[in-house]
mmCIF file of C-alpha atoms in Angstrom:
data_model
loop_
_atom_site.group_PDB
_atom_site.id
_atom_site.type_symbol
_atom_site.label_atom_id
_atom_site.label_comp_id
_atom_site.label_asym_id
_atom_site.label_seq_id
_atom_site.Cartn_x
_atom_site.Cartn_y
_atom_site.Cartn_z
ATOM 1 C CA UNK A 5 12.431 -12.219 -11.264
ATOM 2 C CA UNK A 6 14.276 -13.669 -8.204
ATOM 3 C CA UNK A 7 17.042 -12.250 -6.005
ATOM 4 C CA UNK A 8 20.403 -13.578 -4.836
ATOM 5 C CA UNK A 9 21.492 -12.209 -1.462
ATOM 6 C CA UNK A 10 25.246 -13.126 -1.010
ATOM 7 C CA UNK A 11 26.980 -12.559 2.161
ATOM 8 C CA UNK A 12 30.450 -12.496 3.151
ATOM 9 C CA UNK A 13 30.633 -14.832 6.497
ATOM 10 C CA UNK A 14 34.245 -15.498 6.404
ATOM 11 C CA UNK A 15 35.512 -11.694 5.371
ATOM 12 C CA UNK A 16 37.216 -12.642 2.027
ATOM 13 C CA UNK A 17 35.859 -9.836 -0.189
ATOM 14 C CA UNK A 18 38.157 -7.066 -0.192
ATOM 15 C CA UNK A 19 37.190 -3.450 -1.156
ATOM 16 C CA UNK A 20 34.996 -0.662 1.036
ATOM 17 C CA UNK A 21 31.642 -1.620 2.384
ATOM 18 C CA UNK A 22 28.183 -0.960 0.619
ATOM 19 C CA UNK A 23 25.232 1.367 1.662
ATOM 20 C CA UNK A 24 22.205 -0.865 -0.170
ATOM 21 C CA UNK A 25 18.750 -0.972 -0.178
ATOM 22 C CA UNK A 26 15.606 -1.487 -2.267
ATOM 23 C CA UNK A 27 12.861 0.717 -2.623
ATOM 24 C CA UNK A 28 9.495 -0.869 -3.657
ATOM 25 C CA UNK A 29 5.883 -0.297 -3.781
ATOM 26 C CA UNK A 30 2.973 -2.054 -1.179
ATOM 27 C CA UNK A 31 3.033 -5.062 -3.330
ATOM 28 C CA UNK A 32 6.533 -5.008 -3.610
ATOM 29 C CA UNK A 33 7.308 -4.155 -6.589
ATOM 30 C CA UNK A 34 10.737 -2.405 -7.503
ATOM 31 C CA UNK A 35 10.791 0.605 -8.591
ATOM 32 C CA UNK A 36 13.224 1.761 -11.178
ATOM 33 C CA UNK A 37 14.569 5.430 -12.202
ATOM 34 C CA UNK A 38 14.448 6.635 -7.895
ATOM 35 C CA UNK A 39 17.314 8.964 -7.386
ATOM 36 C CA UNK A 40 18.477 8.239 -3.841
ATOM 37 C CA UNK A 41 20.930 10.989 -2.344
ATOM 38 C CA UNK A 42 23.437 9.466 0.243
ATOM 39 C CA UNK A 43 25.087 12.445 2.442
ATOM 40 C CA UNK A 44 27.887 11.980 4.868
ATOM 41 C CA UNK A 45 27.591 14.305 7.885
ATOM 42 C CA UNK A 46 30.508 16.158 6.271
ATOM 43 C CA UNK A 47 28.086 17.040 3.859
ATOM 44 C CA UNK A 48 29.745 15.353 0.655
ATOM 45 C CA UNK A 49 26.851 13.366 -1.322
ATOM 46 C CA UNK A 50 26.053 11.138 -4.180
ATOM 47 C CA UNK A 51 23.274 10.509 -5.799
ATOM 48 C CA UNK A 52 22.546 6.402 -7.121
ATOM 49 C CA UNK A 53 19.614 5.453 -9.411
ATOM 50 C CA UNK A 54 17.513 2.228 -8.877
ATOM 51 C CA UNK A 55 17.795 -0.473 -11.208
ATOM 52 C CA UNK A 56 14.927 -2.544 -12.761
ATOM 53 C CA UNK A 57 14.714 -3.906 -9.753
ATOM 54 C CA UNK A 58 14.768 -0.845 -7.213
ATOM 55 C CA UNK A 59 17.734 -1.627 -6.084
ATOM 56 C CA UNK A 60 20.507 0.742 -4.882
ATOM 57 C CA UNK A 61 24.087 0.383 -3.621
ATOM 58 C CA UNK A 62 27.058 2.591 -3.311
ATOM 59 C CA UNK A 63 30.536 2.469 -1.468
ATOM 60 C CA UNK A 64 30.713 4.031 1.826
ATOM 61 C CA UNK A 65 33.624 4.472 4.600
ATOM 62 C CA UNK A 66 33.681 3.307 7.636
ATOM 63 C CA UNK A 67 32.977 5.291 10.506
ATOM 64 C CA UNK A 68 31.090 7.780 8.741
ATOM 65 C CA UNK A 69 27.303 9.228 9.352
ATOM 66 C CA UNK A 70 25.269 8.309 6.473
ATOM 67 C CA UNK A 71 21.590 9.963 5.361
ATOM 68 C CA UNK A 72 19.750 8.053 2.886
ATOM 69 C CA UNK A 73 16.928 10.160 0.613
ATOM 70 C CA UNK A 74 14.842 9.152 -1.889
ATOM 71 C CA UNK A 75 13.244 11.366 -4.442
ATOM 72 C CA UNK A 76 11.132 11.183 -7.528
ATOM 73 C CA UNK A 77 8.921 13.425 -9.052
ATOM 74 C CA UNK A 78 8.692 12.316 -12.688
ATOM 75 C CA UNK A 79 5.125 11.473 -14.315
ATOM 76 C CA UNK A 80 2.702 12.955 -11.856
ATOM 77 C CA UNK A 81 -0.513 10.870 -13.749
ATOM 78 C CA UNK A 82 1.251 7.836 -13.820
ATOM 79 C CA UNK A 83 -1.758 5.574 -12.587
ATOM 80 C CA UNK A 84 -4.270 8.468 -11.368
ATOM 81 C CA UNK A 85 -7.387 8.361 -12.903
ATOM 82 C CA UNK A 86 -11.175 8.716 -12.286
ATOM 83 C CA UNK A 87 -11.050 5.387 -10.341
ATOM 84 C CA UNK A 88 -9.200 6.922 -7.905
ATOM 85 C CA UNK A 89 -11.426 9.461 -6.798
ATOM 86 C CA UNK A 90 -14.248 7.262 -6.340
ATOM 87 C CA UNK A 91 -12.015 5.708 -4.171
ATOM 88 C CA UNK A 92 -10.735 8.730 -2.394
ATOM 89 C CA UNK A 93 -14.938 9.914 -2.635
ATOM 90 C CA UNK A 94 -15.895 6.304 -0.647
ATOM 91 C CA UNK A 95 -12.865 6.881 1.885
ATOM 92 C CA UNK A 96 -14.259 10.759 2.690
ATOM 93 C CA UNK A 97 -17.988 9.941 2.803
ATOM 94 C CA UNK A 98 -16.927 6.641 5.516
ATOM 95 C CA UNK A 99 -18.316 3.908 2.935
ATOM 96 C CA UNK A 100 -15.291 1.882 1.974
ATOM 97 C CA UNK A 101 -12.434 2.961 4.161
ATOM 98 C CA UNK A 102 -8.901 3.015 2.354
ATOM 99 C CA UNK A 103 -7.406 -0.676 3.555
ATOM 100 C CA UNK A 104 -3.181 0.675 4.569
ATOM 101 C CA UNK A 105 -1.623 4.026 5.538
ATOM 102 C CA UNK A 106 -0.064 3.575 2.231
ATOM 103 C CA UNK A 107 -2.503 3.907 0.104
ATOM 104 C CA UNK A 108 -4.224 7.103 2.829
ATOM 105 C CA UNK A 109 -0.571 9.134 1.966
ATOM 106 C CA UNK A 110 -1.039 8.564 -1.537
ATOM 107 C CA UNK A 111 -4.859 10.274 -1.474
ATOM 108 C CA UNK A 112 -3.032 13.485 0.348
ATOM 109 C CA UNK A 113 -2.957 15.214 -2.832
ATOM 110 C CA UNK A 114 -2.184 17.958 -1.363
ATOM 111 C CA UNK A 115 0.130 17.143 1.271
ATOM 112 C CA UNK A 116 -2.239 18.364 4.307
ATOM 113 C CA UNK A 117 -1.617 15.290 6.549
ATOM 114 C CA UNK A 118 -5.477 14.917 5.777
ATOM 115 C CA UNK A 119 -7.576 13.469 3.503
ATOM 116 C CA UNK A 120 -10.189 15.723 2.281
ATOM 117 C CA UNK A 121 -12.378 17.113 -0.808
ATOM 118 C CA UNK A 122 -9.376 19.796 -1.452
ATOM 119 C CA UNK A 123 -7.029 16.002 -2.507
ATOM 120 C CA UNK A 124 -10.019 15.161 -5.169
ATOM 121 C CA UNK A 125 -10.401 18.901 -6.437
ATOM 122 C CA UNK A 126 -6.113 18.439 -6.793
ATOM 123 C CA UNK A 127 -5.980 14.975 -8.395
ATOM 124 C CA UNK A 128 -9.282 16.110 -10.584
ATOM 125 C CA UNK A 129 -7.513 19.344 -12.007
ATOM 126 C CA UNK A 130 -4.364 17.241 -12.646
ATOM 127 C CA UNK A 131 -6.487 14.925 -14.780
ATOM 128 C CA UNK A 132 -8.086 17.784 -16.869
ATOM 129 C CA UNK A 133 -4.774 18.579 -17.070
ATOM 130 C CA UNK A 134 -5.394 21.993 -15.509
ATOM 131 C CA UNK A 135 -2.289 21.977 -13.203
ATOM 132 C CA UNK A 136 0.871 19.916 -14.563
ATOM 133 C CA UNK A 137 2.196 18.657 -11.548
ATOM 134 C CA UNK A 138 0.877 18.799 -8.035
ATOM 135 C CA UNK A 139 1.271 22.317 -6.290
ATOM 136 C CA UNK A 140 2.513 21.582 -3.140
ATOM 137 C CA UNK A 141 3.752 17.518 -3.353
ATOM 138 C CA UNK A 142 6.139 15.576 -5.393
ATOM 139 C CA UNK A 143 4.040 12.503 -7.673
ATOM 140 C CA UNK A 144 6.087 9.596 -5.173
ATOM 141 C CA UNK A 145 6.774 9.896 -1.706
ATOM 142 C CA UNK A 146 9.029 7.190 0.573
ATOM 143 C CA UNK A 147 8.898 5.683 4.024
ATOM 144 C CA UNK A 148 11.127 3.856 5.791
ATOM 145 C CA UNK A 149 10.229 0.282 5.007
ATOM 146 C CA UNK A 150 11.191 -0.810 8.975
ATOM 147 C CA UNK A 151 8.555 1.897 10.124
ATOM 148 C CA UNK A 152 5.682 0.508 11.953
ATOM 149 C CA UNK A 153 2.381 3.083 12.034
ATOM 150 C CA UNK A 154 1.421 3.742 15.761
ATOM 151 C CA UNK A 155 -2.201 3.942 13.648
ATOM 152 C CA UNK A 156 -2.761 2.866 10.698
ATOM 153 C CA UNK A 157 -6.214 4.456 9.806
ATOM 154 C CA UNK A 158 -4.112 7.733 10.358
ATOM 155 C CA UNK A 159 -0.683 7.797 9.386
ATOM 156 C CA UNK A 160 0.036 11.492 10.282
ATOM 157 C CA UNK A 161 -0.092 10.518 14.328
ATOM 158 C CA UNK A 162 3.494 10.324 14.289
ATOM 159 C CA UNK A 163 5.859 11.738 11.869
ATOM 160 C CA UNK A 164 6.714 8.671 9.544
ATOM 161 C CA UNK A 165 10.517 8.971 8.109
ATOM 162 C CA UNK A 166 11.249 9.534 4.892
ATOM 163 C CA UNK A 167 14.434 9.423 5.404
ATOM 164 C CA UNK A 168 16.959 7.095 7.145
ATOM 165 C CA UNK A 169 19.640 8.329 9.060
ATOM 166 C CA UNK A 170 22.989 6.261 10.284
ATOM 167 C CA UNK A 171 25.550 6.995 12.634
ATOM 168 C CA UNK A 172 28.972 5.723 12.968
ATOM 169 C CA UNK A 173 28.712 2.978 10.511
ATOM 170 C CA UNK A 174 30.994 0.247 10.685
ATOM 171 C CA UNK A 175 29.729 -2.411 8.178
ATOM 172 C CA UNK A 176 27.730 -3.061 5.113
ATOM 173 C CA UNK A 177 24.425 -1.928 5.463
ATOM 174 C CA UNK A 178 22.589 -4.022 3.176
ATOM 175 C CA UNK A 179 18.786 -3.618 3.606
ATOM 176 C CA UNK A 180 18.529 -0.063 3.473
ATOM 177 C CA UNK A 181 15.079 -0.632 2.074
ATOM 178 C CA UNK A 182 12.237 2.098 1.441
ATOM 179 C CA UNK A 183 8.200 2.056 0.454
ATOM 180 C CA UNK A 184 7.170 3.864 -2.791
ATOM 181 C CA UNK A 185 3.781 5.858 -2.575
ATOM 182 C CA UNK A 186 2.493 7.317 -5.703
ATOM 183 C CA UNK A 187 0.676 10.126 -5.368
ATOM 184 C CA UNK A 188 -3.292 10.378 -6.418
ATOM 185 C CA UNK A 189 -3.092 6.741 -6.779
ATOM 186 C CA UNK A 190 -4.927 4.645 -4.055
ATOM 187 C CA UNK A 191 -5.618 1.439 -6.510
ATOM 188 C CA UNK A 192 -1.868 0.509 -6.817
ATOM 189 C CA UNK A 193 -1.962 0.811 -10.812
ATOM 190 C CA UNK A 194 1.006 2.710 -11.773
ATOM 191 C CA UNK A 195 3.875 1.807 -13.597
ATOM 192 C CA UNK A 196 7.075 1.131 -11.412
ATOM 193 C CA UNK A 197 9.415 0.404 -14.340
ATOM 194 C CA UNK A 198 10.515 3.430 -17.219
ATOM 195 C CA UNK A 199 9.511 1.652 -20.252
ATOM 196 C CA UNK A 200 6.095 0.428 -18.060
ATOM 197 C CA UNK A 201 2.346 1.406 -19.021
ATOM 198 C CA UNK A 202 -0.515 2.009 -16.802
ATOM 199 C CA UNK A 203 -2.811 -1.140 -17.090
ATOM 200 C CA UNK A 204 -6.165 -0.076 -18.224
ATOM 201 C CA UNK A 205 -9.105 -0.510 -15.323
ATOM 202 C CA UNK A 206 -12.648 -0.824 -16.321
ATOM 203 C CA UNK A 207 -16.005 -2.231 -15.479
ATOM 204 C CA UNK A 208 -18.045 -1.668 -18.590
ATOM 205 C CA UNK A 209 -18.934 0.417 -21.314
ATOM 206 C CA UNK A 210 -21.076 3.794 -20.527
ATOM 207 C CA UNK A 211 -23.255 5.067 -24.189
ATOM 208 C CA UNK A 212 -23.056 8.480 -24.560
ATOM 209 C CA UNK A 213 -26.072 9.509 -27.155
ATOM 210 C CA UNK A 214 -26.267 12.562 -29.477
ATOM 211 C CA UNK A 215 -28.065 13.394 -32.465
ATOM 212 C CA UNK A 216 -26.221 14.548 -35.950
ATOM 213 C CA UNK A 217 -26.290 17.644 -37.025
ATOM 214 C CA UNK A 218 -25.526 19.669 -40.547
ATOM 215 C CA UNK A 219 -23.762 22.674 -39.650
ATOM 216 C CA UNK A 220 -23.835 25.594 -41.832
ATOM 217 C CA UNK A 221 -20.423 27.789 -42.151
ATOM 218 C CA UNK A 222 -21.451 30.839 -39.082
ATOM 219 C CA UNK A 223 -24.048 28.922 -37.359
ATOM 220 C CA UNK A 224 -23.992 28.339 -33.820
ATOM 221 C CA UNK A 225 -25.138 24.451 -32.712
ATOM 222 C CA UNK A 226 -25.721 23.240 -29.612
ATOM 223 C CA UNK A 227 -25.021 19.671 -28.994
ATOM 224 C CA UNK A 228 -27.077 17.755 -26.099
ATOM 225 C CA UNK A 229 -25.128 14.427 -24.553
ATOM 226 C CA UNK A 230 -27.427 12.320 -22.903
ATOM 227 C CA UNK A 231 -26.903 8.765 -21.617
ATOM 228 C CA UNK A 232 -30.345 6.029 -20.574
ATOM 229 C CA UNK A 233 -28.156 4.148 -17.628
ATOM 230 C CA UNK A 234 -25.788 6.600 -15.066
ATOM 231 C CA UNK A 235 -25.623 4.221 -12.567
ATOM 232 C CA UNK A 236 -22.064 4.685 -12.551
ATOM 233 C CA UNK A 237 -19.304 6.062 -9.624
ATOM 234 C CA UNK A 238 -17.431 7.436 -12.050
ATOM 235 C CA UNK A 239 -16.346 8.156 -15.682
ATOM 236 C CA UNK A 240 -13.279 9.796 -17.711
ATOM 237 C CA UNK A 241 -12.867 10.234 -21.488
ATOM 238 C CA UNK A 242 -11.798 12.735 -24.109
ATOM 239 C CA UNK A 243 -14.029 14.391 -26.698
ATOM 240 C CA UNK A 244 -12.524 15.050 -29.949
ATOM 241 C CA UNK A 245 -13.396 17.648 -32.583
ATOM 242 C CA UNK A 246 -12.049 19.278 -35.855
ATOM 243 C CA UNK A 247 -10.306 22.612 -34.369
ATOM 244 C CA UNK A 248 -9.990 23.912 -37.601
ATOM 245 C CA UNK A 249 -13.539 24.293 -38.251
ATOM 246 C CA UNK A 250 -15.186 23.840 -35.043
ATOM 247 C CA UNK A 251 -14.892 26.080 -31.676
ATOM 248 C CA UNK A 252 -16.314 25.472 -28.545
ATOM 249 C CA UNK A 253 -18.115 28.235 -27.571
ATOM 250 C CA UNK A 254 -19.485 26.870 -23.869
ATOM 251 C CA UNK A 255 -20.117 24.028 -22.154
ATOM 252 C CA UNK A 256 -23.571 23.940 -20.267
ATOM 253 C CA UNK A 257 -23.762 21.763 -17.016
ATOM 254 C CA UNK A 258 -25.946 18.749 -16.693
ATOM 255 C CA UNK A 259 -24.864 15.695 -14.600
ATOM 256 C CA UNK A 260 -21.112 17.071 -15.255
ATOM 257 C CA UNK A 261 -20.837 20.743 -14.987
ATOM 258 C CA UNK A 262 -18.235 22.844 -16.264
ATOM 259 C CA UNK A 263 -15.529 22.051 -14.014
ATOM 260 C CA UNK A 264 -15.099 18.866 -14.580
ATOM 261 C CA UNK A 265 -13.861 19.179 -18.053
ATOM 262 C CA UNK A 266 -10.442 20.412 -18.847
ATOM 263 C CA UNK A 267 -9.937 22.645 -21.833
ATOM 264 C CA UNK A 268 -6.183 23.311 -21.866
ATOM 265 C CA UNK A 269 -5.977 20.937 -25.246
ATOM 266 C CA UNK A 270 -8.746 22.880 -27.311
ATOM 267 C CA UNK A 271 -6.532 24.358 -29.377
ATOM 268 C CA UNK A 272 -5.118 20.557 -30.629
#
């Protein structure tokens, strides 16, 4: 994909001036399906959808005071997983420091203006799928994409816009442009487009070993996992079994304990 910027240098085009932006992610990638409200100090608003591309436009009248706002909170896993919380782990514990104030806001599970074990106790129960959505934060956030961090290693020094207001406009204003965060996502793997998967990330294979059983109808089994190599940061999976003649009666802790599984899906 390319773009075309075309400008109007000798005033031929006829017709009211645009409000246009895009709105992408760090790597600059558009991001389709954002609903951006555009408000007039009058209060009258519209609401314009991003394209493929993440772009926006929309008439506007001269003169006015315009207020530009971003919002989507669709897909609140799209690209969180277990990776992420390694990451978020290394950034808490001072071993591997999260590289942009970008990808900082997007470990604020929580929306705290901090970065903490409460954001990986969040973005782990929205795994499990224990909570459907975050509590208290919408799955993207936006900033300005003009703003410059005072510090970058903390982005909550100042108040960073996520919004951008205009006053008195009397032209086009073309680059109306805004940064995507997802939330829970530090590693930059979610989708940006509607139809778009998550890209599978992986480093190996971990063996999980068990030991077969005959089950009698009434008897209670208890089935040991154990693995020969955990020299791993992190793992995610799902465990299957026959609901309709199976029930999981407990789960006993060993390297994993009982909250990190999620049992909301049992009954499928």
């Amino acid at each position: 994909n390319t773009f075309i910027i075309i400008q109007d240098n000798m005033n031929a085009c006829s017709g009211n001036p645009l409000i246009a932006g895009f709105i992408s992610n760090e790597d600059d990638l558009g991001i389709e399906g954002v609903t951006v409200n555009i408000n007039t100090q009058g209060g009258i608003g519209q609401d314009v959808m991003t394209n493929l591309n993440g772009a926006f436009a929309l008439n506007m009248t001269l003169g006015e005071d315009y207020t530009v706002a971003p919002h989507l909170d669709e897909n609140p896993l799209n690209g969180v997983s277990t990776f992420d919380l390694v990451l978020i782990s290394k950034h808490i514990l001072g071993a591997t420091m999260l590289d942009s104030p970008y990808k900082i806001i997007a470990a604020d599970a929580n929306k705290s203006n901090s970065v903490t074990t409460f954001d990986l106790v969040e973005i782990r129960k929205l795994i499990l799928q224990v909570i459907p959505t975050f509590t208290s934060n919408t799955s993207w956030r936006f900033v300005s994409s003009d703003y410059i961090f005072p510090n970058p290693s903390n982005p909550w020094e100042a108040q960073f816009p996520e919004i951008s207001n205009y006053n008195d406009v009397n032209s086009s204003m073309l680059n109306v442009d805004f940064v995507g965060i997802k939330i829970g996502d530090v590693n930059g793997s979610a989708a940006v487009n509607l139809l778009g998967s998550n890209e599978e990330r992986s480093v190996g294979n971990l063996v999980l070993n068990t030991t077969d059983h005959n089950v009698s109808k009434g008897e209670e089994v208890t089935v040991e996992f154990t693995a020969k190599e955990l020299d791993v940061l992190g793992f995610q999976f799902t465990l299957n079994f026959d609901a309709d003649v199976l029930d999981l009666v407990d789960v006993v802790g060993g390297v994993a304990g009982e909250e990190n599984f999620g049992f909301t899906k049992l009954d499928e």
